[in-house]
Tab-separated table of C-alpha atoms in Angstrom:
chain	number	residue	atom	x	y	z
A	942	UNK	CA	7.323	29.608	0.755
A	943	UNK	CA	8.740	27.096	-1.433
A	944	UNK	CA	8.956	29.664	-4.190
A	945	UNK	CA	11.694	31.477	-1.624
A	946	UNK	CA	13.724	28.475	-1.154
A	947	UNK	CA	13.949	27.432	-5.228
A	948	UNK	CA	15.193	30.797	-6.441
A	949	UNK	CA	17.857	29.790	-8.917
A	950	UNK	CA	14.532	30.140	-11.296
A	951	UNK	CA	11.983	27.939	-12.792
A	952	UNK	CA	14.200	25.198	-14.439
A	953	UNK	CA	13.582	22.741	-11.583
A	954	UNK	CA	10.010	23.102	-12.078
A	955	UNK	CA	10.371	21.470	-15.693
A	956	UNK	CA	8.243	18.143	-16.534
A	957	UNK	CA	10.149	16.654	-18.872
A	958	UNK	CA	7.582	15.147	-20.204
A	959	UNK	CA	4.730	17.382	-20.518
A	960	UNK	CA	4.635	20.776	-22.207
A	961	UNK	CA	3.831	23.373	-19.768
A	962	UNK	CA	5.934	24.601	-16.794
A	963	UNK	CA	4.266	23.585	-13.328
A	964	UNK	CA	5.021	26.097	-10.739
A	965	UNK	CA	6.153	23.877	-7.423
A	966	UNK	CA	2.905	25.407	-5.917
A	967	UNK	CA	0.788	23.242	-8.263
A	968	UNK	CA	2.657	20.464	-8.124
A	969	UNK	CA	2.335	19.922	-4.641
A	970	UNK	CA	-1.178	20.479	-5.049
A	971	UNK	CA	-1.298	17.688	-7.521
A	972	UNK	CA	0.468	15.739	-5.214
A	973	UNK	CA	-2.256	16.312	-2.555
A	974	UNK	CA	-4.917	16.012	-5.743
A	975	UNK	CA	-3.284	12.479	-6.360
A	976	UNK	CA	-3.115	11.361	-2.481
A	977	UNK	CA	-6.497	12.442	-1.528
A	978	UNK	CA	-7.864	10.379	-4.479
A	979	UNK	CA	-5.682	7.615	-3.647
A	980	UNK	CA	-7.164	7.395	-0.599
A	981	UNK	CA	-10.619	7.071	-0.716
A	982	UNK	CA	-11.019	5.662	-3.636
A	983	UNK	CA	-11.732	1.474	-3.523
A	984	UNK	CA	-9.926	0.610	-6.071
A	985	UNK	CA	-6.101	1.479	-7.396
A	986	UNK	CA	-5.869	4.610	-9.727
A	987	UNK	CA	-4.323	5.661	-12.716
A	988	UNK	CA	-0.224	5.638	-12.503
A	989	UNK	CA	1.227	9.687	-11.707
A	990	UNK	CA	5.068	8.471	-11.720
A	991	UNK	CA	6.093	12.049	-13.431
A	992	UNK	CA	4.899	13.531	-10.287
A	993	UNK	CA	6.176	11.458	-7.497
A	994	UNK	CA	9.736	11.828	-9.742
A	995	UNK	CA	9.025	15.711	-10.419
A	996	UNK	CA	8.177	15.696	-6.245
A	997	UNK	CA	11.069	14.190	-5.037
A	998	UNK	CA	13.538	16.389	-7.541
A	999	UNK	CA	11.740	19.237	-6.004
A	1000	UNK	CA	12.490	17.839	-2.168
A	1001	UNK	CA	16.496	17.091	-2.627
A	1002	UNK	CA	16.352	20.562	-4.315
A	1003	UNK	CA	15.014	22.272	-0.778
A	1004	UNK	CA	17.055	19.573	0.988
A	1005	UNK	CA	20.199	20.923	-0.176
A	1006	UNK	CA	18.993	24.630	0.105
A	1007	UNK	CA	18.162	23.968	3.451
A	1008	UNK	CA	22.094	23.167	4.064
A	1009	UNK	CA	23.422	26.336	2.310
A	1010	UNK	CA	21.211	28.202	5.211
A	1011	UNK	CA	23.026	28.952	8.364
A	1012	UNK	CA	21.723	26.673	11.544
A	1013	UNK	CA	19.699	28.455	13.973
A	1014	UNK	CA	17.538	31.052	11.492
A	1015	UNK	CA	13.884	30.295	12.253
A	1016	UNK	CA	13.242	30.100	8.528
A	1017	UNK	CA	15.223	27.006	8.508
A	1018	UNK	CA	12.805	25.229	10.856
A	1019	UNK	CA	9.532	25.971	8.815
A	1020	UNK	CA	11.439	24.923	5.464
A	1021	UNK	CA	12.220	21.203	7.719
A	1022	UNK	CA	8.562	21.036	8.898
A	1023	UNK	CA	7.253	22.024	4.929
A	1024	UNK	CA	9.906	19.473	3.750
A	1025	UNK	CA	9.253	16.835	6.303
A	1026	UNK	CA	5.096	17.387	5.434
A	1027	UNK	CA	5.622	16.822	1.536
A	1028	UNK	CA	7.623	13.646	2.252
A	1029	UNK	CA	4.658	12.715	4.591
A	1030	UNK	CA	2.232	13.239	2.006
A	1031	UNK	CA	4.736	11.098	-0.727
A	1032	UNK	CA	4.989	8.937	1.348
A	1033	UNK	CA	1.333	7.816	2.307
A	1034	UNK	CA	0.720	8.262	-1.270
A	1035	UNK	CA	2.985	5.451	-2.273
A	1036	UNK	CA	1.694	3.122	1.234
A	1037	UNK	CA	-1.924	3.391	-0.640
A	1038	UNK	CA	-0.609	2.377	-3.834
A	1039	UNK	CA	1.327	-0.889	-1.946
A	1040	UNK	CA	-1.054	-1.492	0.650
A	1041	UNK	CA	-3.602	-1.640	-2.570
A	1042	UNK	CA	-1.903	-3.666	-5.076
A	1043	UNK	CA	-0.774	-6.151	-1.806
A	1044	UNK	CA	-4.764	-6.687	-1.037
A	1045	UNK	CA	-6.021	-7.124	-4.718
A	1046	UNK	CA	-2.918	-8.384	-6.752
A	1047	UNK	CA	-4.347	-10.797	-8.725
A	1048	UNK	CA	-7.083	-8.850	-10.567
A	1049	UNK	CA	-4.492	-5.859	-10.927
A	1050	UNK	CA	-1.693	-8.440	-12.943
A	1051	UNK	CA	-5.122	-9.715	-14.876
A	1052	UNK	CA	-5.995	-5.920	-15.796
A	1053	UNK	CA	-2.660	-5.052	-16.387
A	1054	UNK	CA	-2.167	-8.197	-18.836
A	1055	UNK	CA	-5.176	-7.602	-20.861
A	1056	UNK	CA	-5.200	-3.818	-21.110
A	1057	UNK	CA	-4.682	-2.437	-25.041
A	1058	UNK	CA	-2.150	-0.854	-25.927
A	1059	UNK	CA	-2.520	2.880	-26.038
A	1060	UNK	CA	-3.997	2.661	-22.724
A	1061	UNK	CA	-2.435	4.454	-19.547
A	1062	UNK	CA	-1.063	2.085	-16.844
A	1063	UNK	CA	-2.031	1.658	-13.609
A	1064	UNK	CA	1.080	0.504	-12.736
A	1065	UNK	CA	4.199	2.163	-12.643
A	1066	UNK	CA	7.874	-0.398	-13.797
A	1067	UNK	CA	8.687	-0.801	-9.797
A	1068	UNK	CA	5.297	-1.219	-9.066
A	1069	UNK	CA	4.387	-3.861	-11.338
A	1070	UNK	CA	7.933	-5.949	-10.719
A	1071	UNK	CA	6.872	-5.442	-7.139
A	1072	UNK	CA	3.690	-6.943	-7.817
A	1073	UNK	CA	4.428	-10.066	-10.087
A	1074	UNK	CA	6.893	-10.651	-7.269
A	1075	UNK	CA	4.399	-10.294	-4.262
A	1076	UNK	CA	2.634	-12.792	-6.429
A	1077	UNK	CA	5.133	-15.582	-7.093
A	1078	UNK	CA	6.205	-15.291	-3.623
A	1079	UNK	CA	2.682	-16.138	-2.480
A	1080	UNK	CA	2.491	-18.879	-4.579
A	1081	UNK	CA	5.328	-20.594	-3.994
A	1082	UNK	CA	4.521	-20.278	-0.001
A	1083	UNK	CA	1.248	-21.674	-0.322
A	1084	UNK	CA	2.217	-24.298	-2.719
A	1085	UNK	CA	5.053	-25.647	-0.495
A	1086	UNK	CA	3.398	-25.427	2.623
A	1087	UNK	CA	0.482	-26.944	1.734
A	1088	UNK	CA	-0.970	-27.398	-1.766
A	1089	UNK	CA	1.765	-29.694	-2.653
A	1090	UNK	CA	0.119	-32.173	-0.146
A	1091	UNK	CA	-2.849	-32.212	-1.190
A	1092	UNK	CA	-4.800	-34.565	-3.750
A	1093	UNK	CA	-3.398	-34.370	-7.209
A	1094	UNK	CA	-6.480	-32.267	-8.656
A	1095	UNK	CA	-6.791	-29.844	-5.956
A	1096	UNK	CA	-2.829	-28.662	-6.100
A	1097	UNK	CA	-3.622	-24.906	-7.607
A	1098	UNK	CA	-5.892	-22.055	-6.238
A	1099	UNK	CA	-7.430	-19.825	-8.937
A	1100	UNK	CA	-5.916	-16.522	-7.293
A	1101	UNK	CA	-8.545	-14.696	-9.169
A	1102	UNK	CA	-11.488	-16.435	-7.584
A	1103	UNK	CA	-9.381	-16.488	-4.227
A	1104	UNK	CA	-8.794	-13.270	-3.463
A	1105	UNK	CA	-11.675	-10.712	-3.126
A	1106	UNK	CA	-12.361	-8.134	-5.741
A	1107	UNK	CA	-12.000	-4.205	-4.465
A	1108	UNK	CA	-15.741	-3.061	-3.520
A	1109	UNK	CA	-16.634	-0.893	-6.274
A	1110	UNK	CA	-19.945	0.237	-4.703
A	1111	UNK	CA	-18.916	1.785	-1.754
A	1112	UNK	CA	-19.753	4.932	-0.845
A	1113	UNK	CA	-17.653	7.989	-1.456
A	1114	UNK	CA	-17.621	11.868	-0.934
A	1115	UNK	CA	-16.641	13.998	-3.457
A	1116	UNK	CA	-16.413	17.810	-4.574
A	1117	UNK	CA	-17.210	18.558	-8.387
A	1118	UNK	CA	-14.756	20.022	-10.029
A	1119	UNK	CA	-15.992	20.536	-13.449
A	1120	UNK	CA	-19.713	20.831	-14.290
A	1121	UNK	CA	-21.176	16.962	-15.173
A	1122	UNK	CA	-24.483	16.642	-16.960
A	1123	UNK	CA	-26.619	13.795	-17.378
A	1124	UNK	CA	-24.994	11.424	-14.713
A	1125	UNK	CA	-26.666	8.106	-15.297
A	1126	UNK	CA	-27.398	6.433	-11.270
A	1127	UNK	CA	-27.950	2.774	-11.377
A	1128	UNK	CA	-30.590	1.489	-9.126
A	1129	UNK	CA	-29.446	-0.264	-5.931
A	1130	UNK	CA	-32.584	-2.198	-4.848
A	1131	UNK	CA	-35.130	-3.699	-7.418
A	1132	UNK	CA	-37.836	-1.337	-6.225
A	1133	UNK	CA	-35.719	1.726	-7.319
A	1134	UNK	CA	-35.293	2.741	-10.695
A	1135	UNK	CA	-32.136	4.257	-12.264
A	1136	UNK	CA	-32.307	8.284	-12.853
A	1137	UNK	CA	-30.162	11.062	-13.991
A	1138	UNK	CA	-28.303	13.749	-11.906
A	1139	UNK	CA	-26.259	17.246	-12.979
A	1140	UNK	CA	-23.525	17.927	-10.957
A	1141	UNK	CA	-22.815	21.318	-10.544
A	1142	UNK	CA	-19.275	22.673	-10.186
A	1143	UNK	CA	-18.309	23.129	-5.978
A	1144	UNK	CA	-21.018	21.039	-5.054
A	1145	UNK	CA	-19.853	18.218	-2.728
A	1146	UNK	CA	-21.756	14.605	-2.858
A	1147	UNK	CA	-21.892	11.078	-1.712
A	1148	UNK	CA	-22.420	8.571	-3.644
A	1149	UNK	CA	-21.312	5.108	-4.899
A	1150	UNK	CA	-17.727	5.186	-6.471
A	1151	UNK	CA	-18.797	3.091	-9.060
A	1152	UNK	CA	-20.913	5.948	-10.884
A	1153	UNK	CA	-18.314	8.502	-10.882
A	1154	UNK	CA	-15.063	6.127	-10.899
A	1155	UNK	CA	-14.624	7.365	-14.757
A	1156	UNK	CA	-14.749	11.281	-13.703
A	1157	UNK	CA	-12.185	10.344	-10.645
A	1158	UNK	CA	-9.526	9.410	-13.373
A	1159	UNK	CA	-10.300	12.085	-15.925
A	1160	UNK	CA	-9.657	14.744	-12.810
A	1161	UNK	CA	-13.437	16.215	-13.035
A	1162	UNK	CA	-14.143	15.768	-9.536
A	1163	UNK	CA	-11.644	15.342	-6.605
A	1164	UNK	CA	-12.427	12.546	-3.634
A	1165	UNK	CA	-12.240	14.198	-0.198
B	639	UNK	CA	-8.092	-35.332	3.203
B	640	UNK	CA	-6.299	-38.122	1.881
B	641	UNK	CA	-8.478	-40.169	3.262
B	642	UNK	CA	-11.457	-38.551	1.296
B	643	UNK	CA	-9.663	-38.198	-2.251
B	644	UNK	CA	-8.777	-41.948	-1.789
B	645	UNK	CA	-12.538	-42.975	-1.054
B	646	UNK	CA	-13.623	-40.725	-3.756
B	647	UNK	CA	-11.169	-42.023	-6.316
B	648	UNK	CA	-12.471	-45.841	-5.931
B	649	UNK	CA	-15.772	-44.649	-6.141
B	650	UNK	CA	-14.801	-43.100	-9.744
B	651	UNK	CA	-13.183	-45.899	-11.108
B	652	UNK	CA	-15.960	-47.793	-9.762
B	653	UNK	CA	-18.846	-45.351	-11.718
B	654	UNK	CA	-16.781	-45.621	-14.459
B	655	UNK	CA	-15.837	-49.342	-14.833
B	656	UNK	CA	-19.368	-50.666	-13.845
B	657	UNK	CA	-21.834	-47.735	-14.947
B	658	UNK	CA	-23.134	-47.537	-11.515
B	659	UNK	CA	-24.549	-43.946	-11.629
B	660	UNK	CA	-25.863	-43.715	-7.763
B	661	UNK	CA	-22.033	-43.139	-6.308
B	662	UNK	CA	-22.061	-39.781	-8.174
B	663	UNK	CA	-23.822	-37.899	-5.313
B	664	UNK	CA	-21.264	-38.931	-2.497
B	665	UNK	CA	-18.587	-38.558	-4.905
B	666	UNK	CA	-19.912	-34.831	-5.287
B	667	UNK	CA	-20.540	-34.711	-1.677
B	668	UNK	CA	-17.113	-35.315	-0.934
B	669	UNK	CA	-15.538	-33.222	-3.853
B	670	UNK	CA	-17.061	-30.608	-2.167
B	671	UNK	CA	-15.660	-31.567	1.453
B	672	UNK	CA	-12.317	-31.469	-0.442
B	673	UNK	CA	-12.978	-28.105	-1.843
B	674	UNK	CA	-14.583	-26.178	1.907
B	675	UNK	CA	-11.216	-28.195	3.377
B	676	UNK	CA	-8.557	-26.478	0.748
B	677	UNK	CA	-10.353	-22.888	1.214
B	678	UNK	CA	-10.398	-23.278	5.186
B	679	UNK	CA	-6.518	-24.078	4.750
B	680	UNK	CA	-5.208	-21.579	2.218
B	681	UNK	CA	-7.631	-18.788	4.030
B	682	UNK	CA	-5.996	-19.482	7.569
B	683	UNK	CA	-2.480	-19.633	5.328
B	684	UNK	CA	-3.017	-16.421	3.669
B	685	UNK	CA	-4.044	-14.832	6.738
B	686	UNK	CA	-0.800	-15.430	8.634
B	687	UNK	CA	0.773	-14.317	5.451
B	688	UNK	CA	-0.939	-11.040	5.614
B	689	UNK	CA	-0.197	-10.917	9.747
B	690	UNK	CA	3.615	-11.264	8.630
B	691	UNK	CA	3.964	-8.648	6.137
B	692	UNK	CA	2.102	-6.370	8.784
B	693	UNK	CA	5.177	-7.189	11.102
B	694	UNK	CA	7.422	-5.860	8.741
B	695	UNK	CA	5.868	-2.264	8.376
B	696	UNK	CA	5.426	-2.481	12.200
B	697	UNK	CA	9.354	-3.646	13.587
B	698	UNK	CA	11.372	-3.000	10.187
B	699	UNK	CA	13.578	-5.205	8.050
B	700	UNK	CA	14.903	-7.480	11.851
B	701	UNK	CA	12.428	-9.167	13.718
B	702	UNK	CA	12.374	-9.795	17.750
B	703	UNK	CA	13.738	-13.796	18.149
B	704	UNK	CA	10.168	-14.419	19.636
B	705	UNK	CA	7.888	-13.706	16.751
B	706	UNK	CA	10.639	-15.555	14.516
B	707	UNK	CA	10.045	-18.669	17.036
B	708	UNK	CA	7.113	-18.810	15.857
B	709	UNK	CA	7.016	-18.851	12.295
B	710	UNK	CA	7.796	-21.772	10.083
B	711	UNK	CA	10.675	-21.976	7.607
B	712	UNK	CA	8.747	-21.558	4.689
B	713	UNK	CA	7.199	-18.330	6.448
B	714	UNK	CA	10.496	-16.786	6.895
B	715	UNK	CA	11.380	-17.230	3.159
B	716	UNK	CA	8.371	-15.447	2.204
B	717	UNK	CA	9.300	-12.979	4.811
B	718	UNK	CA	13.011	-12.648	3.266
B	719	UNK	CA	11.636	-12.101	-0.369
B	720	UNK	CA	8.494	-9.988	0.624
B	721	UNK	CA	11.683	-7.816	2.635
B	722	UNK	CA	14.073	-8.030	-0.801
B	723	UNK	CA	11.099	-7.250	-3.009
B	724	UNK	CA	10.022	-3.995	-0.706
B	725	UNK	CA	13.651	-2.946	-0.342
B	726	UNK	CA	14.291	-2.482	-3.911
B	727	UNK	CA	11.037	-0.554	-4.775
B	728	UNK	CA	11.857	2.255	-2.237
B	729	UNK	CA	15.114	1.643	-3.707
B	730	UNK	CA	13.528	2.773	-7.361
B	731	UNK	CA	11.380	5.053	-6.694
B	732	UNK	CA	12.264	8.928	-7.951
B	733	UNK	CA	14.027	7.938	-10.841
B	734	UNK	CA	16.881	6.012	-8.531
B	735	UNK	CA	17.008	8.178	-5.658
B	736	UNK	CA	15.476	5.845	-2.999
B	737	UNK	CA	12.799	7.157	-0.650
B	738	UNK	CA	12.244	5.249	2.693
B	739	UNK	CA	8.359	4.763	2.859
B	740	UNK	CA	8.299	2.695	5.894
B	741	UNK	CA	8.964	6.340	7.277
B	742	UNK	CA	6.783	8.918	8.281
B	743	UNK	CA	3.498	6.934	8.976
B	744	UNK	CA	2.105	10.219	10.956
B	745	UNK	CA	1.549	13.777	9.595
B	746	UNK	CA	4.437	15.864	11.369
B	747	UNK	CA	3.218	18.221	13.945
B	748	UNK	CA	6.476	19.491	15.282
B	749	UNK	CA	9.801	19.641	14.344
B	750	UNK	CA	11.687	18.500	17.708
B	751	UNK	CA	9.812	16.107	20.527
B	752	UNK	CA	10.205	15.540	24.272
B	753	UNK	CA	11.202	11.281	24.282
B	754	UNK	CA	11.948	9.456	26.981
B	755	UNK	CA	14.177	6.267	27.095
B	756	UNK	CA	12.932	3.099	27.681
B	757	UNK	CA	15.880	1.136	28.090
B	758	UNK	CA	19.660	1.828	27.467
B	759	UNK	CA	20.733	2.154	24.068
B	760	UNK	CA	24.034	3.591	23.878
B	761	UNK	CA	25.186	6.440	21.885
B	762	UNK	CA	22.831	7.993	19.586
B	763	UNK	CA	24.096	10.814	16.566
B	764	UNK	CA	21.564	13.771	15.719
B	765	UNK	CA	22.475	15.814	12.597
B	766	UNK	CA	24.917	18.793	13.983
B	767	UNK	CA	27.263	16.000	15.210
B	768	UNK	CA	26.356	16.096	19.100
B	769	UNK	CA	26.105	12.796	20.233
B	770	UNK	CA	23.405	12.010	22.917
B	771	UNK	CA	23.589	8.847	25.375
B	772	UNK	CA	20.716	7.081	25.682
B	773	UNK	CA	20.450	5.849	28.982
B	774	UNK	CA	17.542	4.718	30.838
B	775	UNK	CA	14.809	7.017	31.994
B	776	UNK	CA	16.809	9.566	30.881
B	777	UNK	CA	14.787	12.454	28.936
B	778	UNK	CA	15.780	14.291	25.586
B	779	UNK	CA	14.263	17.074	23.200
B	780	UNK	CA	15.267	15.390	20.145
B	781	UNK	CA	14.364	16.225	16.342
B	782	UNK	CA	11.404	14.023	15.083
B	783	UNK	CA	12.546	12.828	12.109
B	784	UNK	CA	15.469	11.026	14.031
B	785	UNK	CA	13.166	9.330	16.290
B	786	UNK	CA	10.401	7.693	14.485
B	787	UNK	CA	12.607	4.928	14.418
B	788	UNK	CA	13.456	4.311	17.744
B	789	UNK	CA	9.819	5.087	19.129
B	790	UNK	CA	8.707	2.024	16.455
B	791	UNK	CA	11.574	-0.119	18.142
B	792	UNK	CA	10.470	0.747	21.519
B	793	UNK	CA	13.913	2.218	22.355
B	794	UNK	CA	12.433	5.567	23.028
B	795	UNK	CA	8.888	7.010	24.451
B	796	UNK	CA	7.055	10.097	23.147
B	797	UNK	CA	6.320	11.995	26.146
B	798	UNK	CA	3.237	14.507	25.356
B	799	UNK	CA	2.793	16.510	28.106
């Protein structure tokens, strides 16, 4: 459907910054890829701001395609609903990301501080202004409503200790992707002992995020 | 609390000054009151905070003069900023473009919706340039998108019949 709409040819379809040519197809399915993940996963993931940007390119592209199509046709009003679904999905995408770095700020700013250099952010620029802002804000509240009458010695609240870590154990479901071997499965009670699972490609599992949180980022398996 | 820094502070100076080891355990005890009395404050603190910022994804960037009554100054600067500091990420996102993401908070399921007004609202603009009046009780078959707002606001009612 969207292939219909963007026929002035594949050049809107261009990542500038990776190699290959996504078709708008697979992008959105990224996009869905990205959300889904976003979702049910605990803690905040990886950064994708080439495909929000590459996503909302493609949206003021069928935006403005919808206007050169004359009112009325009754393709015009399934282009609106597949338009007005993408933004949906964009949007809630970007709510996660907020509504996550809101509830855990601190530890985010710590990882983002002490994370090496060649490593991917989690972060993207507006993100992490947003956040350092979110933070000072909250600290200068707290600090003039109440901190700076207390005692001298109890005037500043570790933010790290204060606010609550994200739950890395919880339970998630999740379809395989690519074929893992060898999945190392800590124990959860003293009485159980730690073993080793394969997972199979299309297989779909529950288990605690924190044993598969490095295959979430590295896209071999996909949260539902 | 005052009251317990103060007693704890002359019992310090006393341990100190005189070696008189057997004030360390109430100093401790109190320390600790100190400590349970600054969580209990910033928790109840942090959780109007979080109540707040909920008010803004729920009424938009004005709020209704009786939730405003009852919020203190300082509350309503954090509001401002949190408001400024939201505004101009949607503002940035897409490479500049701007994308509204207090928007669309449910999937779509149809493109135009039965609403009914709530109370009068004046003149209201859809896309094609018709202008609809928005009186009350009055019904309309209006596109969604142009809605969402209104139905937050309380302006309008989605009728699902």
């Amino acid at each position: 459907m969207m292939d219909a709409l963007s026929d002035d040819g594949s050049d809107v379809n261009q990542d500038d910054t990776q190699e290959d040519v996504m078709t708008p197809a697979e992008l959105i399915a990224k996009l869905e890829e990205a959300w889904l993940n976003e979702k049910f996963s605990p803690e905040l993931q990886e950064n994708k701001s080439e495909v929000v940007e590459c996503v909302m390119e493609q949206l003021s592209h069928m935006e403005e395609n919808l206007q050169r199509v004359k009112k009325g046709d009754a393709k015009a009003s399934i282009h609106r609903m597949e338009i007005d679904r993408i933004r949906f999905v964009l949007s809630s995408y970007l709510r996660s990301r907020l509504q996550k770095i809101e509830k855990f700020f601190p530890h985010i700013l710590e990882r983002e501080k002490s994370r090496g250099e060649g490593a991917p952010s989690l972060l993207s620029p507006e993100e992490f202004a947003f956040a350092k802002e979110y933070y000072a804000n909250t600290e200068t509240y707290l600090k003039a409503v109440a901190l700076k009458r207390m005692p001298p010695n109890l005037q500043t609240v570790d933010m790290l200790k204060a606010v609550p870590e994200p739950c890395l154990d919880s339970f998630v479901f999740l379809r395989v992707k690519e074929r893992q071997e060898n999945i190392l499965v800590e124990p959860e009670a003293d009485d159980q002992r730690e073993y080793v699972v394969d997972l199979e490609e299309g297989s779909q599992h529950l288990m605690r995020y924190r044993t598969i949180a490095p295959l979430v980022s590295s896209g071999a398996v996909q949260l539902i | 609390m005052e009251a317990l820094y103060e007693q704890n502070q002359t019992d310090v100076n006393e341990a100190k000054a005189d070696g008189r080891a057997e004030l360390i355990p109430s100093i401790k005890l109190r320390h600790c009151c100190l400590l349970r009395n600054q969580r209990c404050l910033t928790a109840y603190l942090y959780d109007r905070l979080l109540r707040i910022r909920a008010l803004r994804w729920e009424y938009g960037s004005v709020l209704p003069a009786n939730v405003r009554f009852h919020m203190c100054a300082e509350e309503v600067q954090w509001f401002t900023h949190y408001k400024k500091s939201l505004a101009s990420f949607m503002r940035s996102l897409g490479g500049g473009e701007g994308l509204d993401i207090t928007q669309d908070m449910k999937p779509p399921k149809s493109l135009y919706i039965e609403v009914r007004c709530l109370k009068d609202h004046g003149e209201f603009e859809i896309d094609d340039g018709t202008v609809i009046l928005l009186k009350k009780n009055s019904q309309h078959f209006l596109p969604r998108w142009k809605c969402e707002q209104l139905i937050r606001q309380g302006v309008l009612e989605h009728v699902m019949s």
